[in-house]
Short mmCIF file of C-alpha atoms and ligand atoms in Angstrom, two decimals:
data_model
loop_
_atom_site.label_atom_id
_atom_site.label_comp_id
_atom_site.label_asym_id
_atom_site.label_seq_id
_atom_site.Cartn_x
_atom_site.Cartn_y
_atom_site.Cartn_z
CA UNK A 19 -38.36 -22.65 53.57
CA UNK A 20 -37.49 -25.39 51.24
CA UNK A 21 -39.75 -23.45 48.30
CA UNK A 22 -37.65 -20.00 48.92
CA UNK A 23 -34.66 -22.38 48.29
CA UNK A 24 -36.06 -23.73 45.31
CA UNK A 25 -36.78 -20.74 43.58
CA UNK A 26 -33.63 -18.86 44.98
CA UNK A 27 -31.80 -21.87 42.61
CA UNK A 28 -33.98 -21.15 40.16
CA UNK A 29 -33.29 -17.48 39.73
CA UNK A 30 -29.54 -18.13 39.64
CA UNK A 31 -29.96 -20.40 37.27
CA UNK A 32 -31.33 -17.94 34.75
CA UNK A 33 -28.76 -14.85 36.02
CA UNK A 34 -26.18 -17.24 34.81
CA UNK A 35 -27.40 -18.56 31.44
CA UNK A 36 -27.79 -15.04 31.24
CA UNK A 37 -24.38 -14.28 31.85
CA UNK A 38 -23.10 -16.88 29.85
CA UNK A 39 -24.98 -15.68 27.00
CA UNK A 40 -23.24 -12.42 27.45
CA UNK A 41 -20.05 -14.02 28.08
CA UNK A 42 -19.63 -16.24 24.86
CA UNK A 43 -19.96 -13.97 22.61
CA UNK A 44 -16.61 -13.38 21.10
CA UNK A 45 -14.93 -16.25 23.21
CA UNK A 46 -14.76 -19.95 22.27
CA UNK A 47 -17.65 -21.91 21.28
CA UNK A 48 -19.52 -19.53 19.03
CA UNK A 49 -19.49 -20.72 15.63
CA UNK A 50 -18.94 -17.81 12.49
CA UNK A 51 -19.53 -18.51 8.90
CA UNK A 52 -16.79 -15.89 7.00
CA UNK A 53 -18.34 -14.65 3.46
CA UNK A 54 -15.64 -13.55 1.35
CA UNK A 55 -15.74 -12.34 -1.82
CA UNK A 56 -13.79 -11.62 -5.26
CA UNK A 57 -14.00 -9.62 -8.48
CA UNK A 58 -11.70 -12.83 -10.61
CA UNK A 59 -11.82 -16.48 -11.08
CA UNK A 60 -10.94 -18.86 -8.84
CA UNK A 61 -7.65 -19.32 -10.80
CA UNK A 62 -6.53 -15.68 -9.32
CA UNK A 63 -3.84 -16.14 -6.84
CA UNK A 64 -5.98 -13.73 -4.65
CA UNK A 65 -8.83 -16.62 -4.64
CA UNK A 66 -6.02 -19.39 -4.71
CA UNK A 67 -4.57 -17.72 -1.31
CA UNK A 68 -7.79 -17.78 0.22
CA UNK A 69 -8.26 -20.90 0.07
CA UNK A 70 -5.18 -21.69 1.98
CA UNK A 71 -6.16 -18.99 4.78
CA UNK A 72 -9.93 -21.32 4.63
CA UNK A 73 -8.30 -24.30 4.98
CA UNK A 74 -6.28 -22.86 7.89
CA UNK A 75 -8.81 -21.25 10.00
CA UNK A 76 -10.80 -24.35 9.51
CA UNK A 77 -8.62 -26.66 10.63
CA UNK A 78 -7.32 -24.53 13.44
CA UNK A 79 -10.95 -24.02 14.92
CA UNK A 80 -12.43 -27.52 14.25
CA UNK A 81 -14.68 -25.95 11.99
CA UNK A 82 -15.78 -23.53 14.36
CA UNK A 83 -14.98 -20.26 12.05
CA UNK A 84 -15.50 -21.44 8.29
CA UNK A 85 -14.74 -19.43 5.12
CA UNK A 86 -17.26 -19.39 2.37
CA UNK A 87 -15.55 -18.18 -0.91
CA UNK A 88 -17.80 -16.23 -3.87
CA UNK A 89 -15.44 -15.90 -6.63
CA UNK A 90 -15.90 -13.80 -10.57
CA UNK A 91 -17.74 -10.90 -8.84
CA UNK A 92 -21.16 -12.95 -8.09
CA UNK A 93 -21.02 -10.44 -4.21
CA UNK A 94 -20.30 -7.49 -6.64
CA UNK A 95 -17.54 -5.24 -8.00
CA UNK A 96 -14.57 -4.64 -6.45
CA UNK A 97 -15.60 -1.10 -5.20
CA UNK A 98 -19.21 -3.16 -4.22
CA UNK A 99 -16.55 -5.78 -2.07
CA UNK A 100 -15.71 -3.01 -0.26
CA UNK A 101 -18.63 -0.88 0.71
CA UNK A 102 -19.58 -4.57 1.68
CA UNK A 103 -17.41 -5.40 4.18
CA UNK A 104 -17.81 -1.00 5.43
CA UNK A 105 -21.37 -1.56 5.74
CA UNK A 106 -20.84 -4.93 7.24
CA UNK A 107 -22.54 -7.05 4.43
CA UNK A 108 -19.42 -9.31 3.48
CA UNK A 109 -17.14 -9.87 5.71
CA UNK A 110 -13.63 -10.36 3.36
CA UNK A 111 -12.21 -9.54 0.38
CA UNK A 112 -8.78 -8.67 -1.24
CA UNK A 113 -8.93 -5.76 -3.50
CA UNK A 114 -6.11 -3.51 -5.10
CA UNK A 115 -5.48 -0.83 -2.37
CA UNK A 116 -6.38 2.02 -5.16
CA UNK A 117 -9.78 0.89 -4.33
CA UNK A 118 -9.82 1.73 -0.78
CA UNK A 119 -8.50 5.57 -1.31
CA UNK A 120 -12.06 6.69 -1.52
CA UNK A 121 -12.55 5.59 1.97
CA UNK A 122 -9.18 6.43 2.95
CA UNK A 123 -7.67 8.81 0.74
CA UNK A 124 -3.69 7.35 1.67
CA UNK A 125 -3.89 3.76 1.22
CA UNK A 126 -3.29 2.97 -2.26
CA UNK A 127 -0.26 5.71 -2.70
CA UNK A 128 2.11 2.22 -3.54
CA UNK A 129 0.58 2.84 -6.86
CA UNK A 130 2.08 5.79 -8.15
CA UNK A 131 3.86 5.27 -11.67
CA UNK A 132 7.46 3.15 -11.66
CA UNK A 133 8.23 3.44 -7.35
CA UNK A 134 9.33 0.03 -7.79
CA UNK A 135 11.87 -2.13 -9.73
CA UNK A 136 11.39 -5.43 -9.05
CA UNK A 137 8.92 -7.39 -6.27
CA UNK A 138 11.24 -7.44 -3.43
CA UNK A 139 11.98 -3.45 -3.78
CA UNK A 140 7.83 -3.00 -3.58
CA UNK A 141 7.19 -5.92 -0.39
CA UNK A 142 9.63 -3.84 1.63
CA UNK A 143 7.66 -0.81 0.90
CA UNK A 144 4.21 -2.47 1.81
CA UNK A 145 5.70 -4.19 4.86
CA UNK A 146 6.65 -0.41 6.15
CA UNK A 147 5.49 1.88 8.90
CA UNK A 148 4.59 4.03 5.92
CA UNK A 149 1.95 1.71 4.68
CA UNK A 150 0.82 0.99 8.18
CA UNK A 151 0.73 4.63 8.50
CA UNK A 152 -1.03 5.08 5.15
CA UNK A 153 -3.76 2.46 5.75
CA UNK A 154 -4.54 3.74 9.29
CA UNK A 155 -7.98 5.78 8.34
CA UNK A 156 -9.45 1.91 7.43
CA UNK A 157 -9.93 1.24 10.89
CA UNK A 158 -12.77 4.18 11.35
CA UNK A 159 -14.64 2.75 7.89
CA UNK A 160 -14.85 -0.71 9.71
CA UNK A 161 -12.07 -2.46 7.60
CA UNK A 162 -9.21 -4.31 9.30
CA UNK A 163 -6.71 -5.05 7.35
CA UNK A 164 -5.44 -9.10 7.63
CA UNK A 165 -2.32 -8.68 4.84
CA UNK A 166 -0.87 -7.85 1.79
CA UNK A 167 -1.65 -9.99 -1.39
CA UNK A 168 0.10 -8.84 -4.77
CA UNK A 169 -1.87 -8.02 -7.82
CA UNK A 170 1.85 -7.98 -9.65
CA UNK A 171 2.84 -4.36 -12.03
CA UNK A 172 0.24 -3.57 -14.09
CA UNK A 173 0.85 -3.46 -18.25
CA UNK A 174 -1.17 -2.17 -21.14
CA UNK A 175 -2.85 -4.71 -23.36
CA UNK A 176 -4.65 -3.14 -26.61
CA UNK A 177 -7.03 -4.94 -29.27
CA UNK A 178 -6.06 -5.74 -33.08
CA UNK A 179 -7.83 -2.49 -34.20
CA UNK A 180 -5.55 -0.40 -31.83
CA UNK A 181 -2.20 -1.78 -32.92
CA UNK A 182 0.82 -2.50 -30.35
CA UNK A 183 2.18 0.25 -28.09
CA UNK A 184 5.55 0.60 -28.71
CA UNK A 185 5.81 4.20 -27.22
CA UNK A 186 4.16 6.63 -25.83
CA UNK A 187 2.72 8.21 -28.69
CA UNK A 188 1.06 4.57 -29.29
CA UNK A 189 -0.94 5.61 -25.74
CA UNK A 190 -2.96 8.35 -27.78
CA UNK A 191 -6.03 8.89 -27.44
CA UNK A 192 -6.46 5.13 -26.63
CA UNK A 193 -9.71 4.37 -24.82
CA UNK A 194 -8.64 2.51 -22.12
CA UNK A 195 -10.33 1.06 -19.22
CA UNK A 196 -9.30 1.24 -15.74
CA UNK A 197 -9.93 0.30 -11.84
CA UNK A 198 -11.56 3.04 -9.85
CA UNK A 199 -8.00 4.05 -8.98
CA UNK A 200 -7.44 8.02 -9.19
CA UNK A 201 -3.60 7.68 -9.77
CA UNK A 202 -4.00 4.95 -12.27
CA UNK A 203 -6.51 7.18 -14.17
CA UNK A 204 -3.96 9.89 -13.59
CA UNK A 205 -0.82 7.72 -15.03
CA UNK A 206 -3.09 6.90 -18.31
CA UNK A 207 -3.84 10.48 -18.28
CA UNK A 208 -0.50 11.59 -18.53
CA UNK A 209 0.49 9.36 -20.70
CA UNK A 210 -2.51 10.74 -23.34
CA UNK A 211 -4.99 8.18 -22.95
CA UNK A 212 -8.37 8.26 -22.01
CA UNK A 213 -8.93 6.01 -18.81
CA UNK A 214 -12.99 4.78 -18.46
CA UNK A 215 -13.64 3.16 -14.81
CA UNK A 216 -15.86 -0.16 -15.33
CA UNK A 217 -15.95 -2.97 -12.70
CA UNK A 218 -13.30 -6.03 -13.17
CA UNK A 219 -16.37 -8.29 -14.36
CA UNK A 220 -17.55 -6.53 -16.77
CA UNK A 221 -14.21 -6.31 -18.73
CA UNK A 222 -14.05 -9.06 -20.44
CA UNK A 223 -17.24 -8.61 -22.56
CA UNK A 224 -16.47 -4.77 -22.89
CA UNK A 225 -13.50 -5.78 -24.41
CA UNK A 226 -15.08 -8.36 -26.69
CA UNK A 227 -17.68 -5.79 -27.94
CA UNK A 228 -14.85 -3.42 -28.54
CA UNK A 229 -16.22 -0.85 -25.86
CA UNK A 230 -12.75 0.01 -25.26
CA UNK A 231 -9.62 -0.13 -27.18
CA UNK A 232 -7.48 -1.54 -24.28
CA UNK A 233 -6.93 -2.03 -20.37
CA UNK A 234 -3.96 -2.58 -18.12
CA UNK A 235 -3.38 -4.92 -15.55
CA UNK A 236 -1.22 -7.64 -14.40
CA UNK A 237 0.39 -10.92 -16.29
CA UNK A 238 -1.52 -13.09 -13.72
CA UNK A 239 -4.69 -11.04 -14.24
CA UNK A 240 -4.46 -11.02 -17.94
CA UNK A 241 -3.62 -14.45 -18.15
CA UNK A 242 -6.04 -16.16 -15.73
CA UNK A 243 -9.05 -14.31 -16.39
CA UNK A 244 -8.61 -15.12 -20.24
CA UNK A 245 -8.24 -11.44 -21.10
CA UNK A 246 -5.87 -12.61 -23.92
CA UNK A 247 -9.04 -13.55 -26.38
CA UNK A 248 -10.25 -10.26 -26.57
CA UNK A 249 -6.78 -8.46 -26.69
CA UNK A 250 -4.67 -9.02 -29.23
CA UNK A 251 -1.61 -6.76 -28.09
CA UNK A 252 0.65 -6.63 -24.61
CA UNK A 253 3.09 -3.96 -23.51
CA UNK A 254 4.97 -4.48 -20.93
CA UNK A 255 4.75 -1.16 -19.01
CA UNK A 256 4.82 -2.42 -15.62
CA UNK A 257 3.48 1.28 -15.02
CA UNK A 258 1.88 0.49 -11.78
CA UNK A 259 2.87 -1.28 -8.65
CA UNK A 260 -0.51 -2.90 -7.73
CA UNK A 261 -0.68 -4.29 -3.73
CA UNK A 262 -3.84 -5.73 -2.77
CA UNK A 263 -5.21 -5.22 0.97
CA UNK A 264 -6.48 -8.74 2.35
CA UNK A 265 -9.41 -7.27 4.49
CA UNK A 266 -12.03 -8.09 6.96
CA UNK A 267 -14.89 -6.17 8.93
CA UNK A 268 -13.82 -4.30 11.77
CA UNK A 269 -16.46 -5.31 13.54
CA UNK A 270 -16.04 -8.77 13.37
CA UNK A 271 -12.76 -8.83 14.22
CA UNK A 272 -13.52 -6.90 17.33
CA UNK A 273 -15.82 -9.85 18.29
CA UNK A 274 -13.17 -12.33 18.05
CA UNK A 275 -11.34 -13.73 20.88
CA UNK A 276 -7.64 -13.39 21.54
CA UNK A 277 -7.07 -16.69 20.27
CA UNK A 278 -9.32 -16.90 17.35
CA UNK A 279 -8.12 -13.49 16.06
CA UNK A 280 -4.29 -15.20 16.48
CA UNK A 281 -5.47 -18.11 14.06
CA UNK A 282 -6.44 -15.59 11.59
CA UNK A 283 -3.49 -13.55 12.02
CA UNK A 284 -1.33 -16.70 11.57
CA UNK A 285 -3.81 -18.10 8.35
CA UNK A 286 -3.63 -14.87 6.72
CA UNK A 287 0.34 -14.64 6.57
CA UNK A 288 0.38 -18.19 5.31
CA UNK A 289 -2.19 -17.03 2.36
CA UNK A 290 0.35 -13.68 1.78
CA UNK A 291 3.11 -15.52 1.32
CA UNK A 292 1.21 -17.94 -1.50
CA UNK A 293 -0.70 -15.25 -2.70
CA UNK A 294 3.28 -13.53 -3.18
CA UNK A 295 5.17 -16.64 -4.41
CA UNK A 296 2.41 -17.38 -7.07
CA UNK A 297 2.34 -14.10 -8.45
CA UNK A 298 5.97 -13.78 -9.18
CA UNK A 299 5.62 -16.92 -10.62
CA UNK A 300 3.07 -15.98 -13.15
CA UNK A 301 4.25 -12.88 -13.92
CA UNK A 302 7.88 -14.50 -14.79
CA UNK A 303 6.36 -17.48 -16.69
CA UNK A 304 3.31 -16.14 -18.39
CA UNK A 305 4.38 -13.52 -20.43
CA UNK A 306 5.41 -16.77 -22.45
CA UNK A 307 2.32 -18.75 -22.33
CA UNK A 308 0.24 -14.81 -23.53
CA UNK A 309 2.45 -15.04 -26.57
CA UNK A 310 1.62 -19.14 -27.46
CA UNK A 311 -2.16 -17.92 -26.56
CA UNK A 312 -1.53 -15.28 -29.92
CA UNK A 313 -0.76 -12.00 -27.87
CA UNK A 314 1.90 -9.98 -29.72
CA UNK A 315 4.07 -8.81 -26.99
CA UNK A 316 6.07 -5.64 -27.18
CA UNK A 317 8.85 -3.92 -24.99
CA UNK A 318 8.20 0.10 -24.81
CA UNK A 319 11.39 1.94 -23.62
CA UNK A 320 10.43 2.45 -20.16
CA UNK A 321 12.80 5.42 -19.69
CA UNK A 322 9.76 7.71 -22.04
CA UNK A 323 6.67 6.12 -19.83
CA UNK A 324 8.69 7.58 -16.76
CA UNK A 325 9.04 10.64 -18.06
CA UNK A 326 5.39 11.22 -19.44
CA UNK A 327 4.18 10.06 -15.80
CA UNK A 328 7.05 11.80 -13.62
CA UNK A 329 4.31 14.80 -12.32
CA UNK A 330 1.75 12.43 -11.65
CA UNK A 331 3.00 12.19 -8.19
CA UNK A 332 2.50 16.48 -7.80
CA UNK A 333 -1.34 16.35 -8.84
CA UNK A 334 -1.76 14.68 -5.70
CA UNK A 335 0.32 17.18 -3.40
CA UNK A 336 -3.14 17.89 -2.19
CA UNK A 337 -4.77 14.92 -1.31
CA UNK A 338 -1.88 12.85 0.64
CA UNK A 339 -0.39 13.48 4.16
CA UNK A 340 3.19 15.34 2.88
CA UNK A 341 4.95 12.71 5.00
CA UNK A 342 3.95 10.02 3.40
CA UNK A 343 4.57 11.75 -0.03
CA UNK A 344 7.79 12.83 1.32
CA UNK A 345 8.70 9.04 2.24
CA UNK A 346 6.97 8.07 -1.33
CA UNK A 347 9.34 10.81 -3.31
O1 LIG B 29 -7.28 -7.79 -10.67
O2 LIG B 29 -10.02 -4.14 -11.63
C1 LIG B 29 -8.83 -4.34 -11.83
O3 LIG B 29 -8.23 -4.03 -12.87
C2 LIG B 29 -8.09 -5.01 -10.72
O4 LIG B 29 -6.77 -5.29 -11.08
C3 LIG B 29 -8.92 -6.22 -10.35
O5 LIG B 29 -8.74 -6.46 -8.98
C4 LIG B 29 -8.54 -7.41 -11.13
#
């Protein structure tokens, strides 16, 4: 009698560290190492903001969930970020939402030439139904999206042997280099350039071996990732509103308990809000510190760039729910 006990005890023993083994994963206790990675410098506000969401999650889990951060494209382009975190090899990364629209052809539709006058105009549109609307195809490519960082409005810089651009016409046949982002290609397009996609990483050098004549991106951008050695001009176009989507794995998140998926709710907000406050900072104080690095800054009349770029919008009747483009319009 006393054996069939024993190994009556012993059996549910093992059903329950069976169960328990079930059970935990995805509730407290399990310990998760977050790999996130970034096409800039640590300097970026995007990088910068992380940080804060690290420090956050790590504090509010005792170390449980860490963050590791891989900054200046070491995981890979910003298109390579992505596919990452679809195919469940990284598991966050903040990239301009242009970059998602070949997963999910609506995200990304903030960037359409001059929607936006000034930073508070363009947060109300990303903090919209619309954009939740627009960004809702992420969730079937495994990509959950944790907040909006801001890359700031994109501007034209061009090298010494390109000259200034102080109007369209300057925008010529300039061999410009661009994000995989169809309606940024489209705006350079329209405005007669020729737009080259090449990862964020390898800028810099392309630049310095003259590979292109120019690029466009942000104050911040330009300005912390040293882009102002190999340019010698800046225009301030401000031709393209550029949001970034603070991501993670679907999959992961899924996994996460109620609690733990609170904390990184709650982290990530905290890391928006920097990530927001920095870049208007740096885009209203830098344009000063570009011209004391040498850049020769010039102010194109804006009222010709919105013209040249006005049917942008129409070449991509196709490709965008009407709703949203009616909203957008
Ligand atoms: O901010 O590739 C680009 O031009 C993007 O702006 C990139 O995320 C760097």
């Amino acid at each position: 009698m006393k054996k069939r006990i024993f190994s009556g005890l012993i059996a549910a023993c093992m059903v329950l560290t069976v169960l328990s083994g079930c059970a935990s994963s995805g509730t407290e206790g399990d310990t998760l190492v977050l790999k996130a990675g970034f096409s800039t410098g640590a300097s970026d506000p995007r990088v910068v903001a992380t940080q804060l969401f690290k420090e956050e999650v790590e504090k509010a889990t005792d170390g449980r969930i860490t963050v590791e951060i891989h900054t200046d494209g070491e995981l890979g382009s910003d298109s390579e970020l992505i596919s990452g975190v679809v195919n469940g090899e990284i598991d966050l990364t903040a990239s301009s939402a242009g970059n998602f629209a070949s997963y999910a052809p609506n995200v990304g539709l903030s960037a359409f030439p001059f929607l936006f006058d000034d930073f508070e105009d363009a947060w109300k549109f990303v903090d919209s139904d619309v954009e939740t609307k627009a960004e809702e195809e992420l969730t079937e490519v495994n990509v959950k999206v944790l907040g909006h960082y801001d890359n700031g409005f994109r501007c034209v810089t061009t090298s010494e042997a390109a000259g200034p651009v102080e109007s369209v016409s300057d925008m010529d046949d300039l061999k410009i280099r661009t994000p995989e982002n169809q309606i940024v290609m489209q705006t350079m397009l329209a405005l007669g350039a020729e737009p080259e996609v090449l990862g964020f990483a390898e800028l810099y050098d392309a630049l310095k071996n003259g590979t292109f004549d120019a690029q466009e991106n942000p104050i911040p951008v330009i300005y912390n990732n040293n882009l102002y050695e190999v340019q010698a001009n800046l225009a301030i176009t401000n031709h393209s509103y550029d949001v970034m989507l603070f991501v993670i794995r679907e999959d992961v998140w899924d996994s996460l308990s109620e609690s733990d998926q609170k904390i990184l709710l709650g982290a990530a907000a905290l890391a928006q809000e920097k990530d927001r406050q920095l870049i208007k900072e740096q885009t209203e104080d830098y344009i000063q510190k570009l011209e004391e690095a040498g850049m020769n800054v010039t102010y194109p009349d804006l009222d010709e760039f919105k013209g040249a770029t006005s049917s942008v919008v129409d070449s991509f009747a196709g490709s965008y729910d009407p709703e949203l483009l009616a909203a957008i319009r």
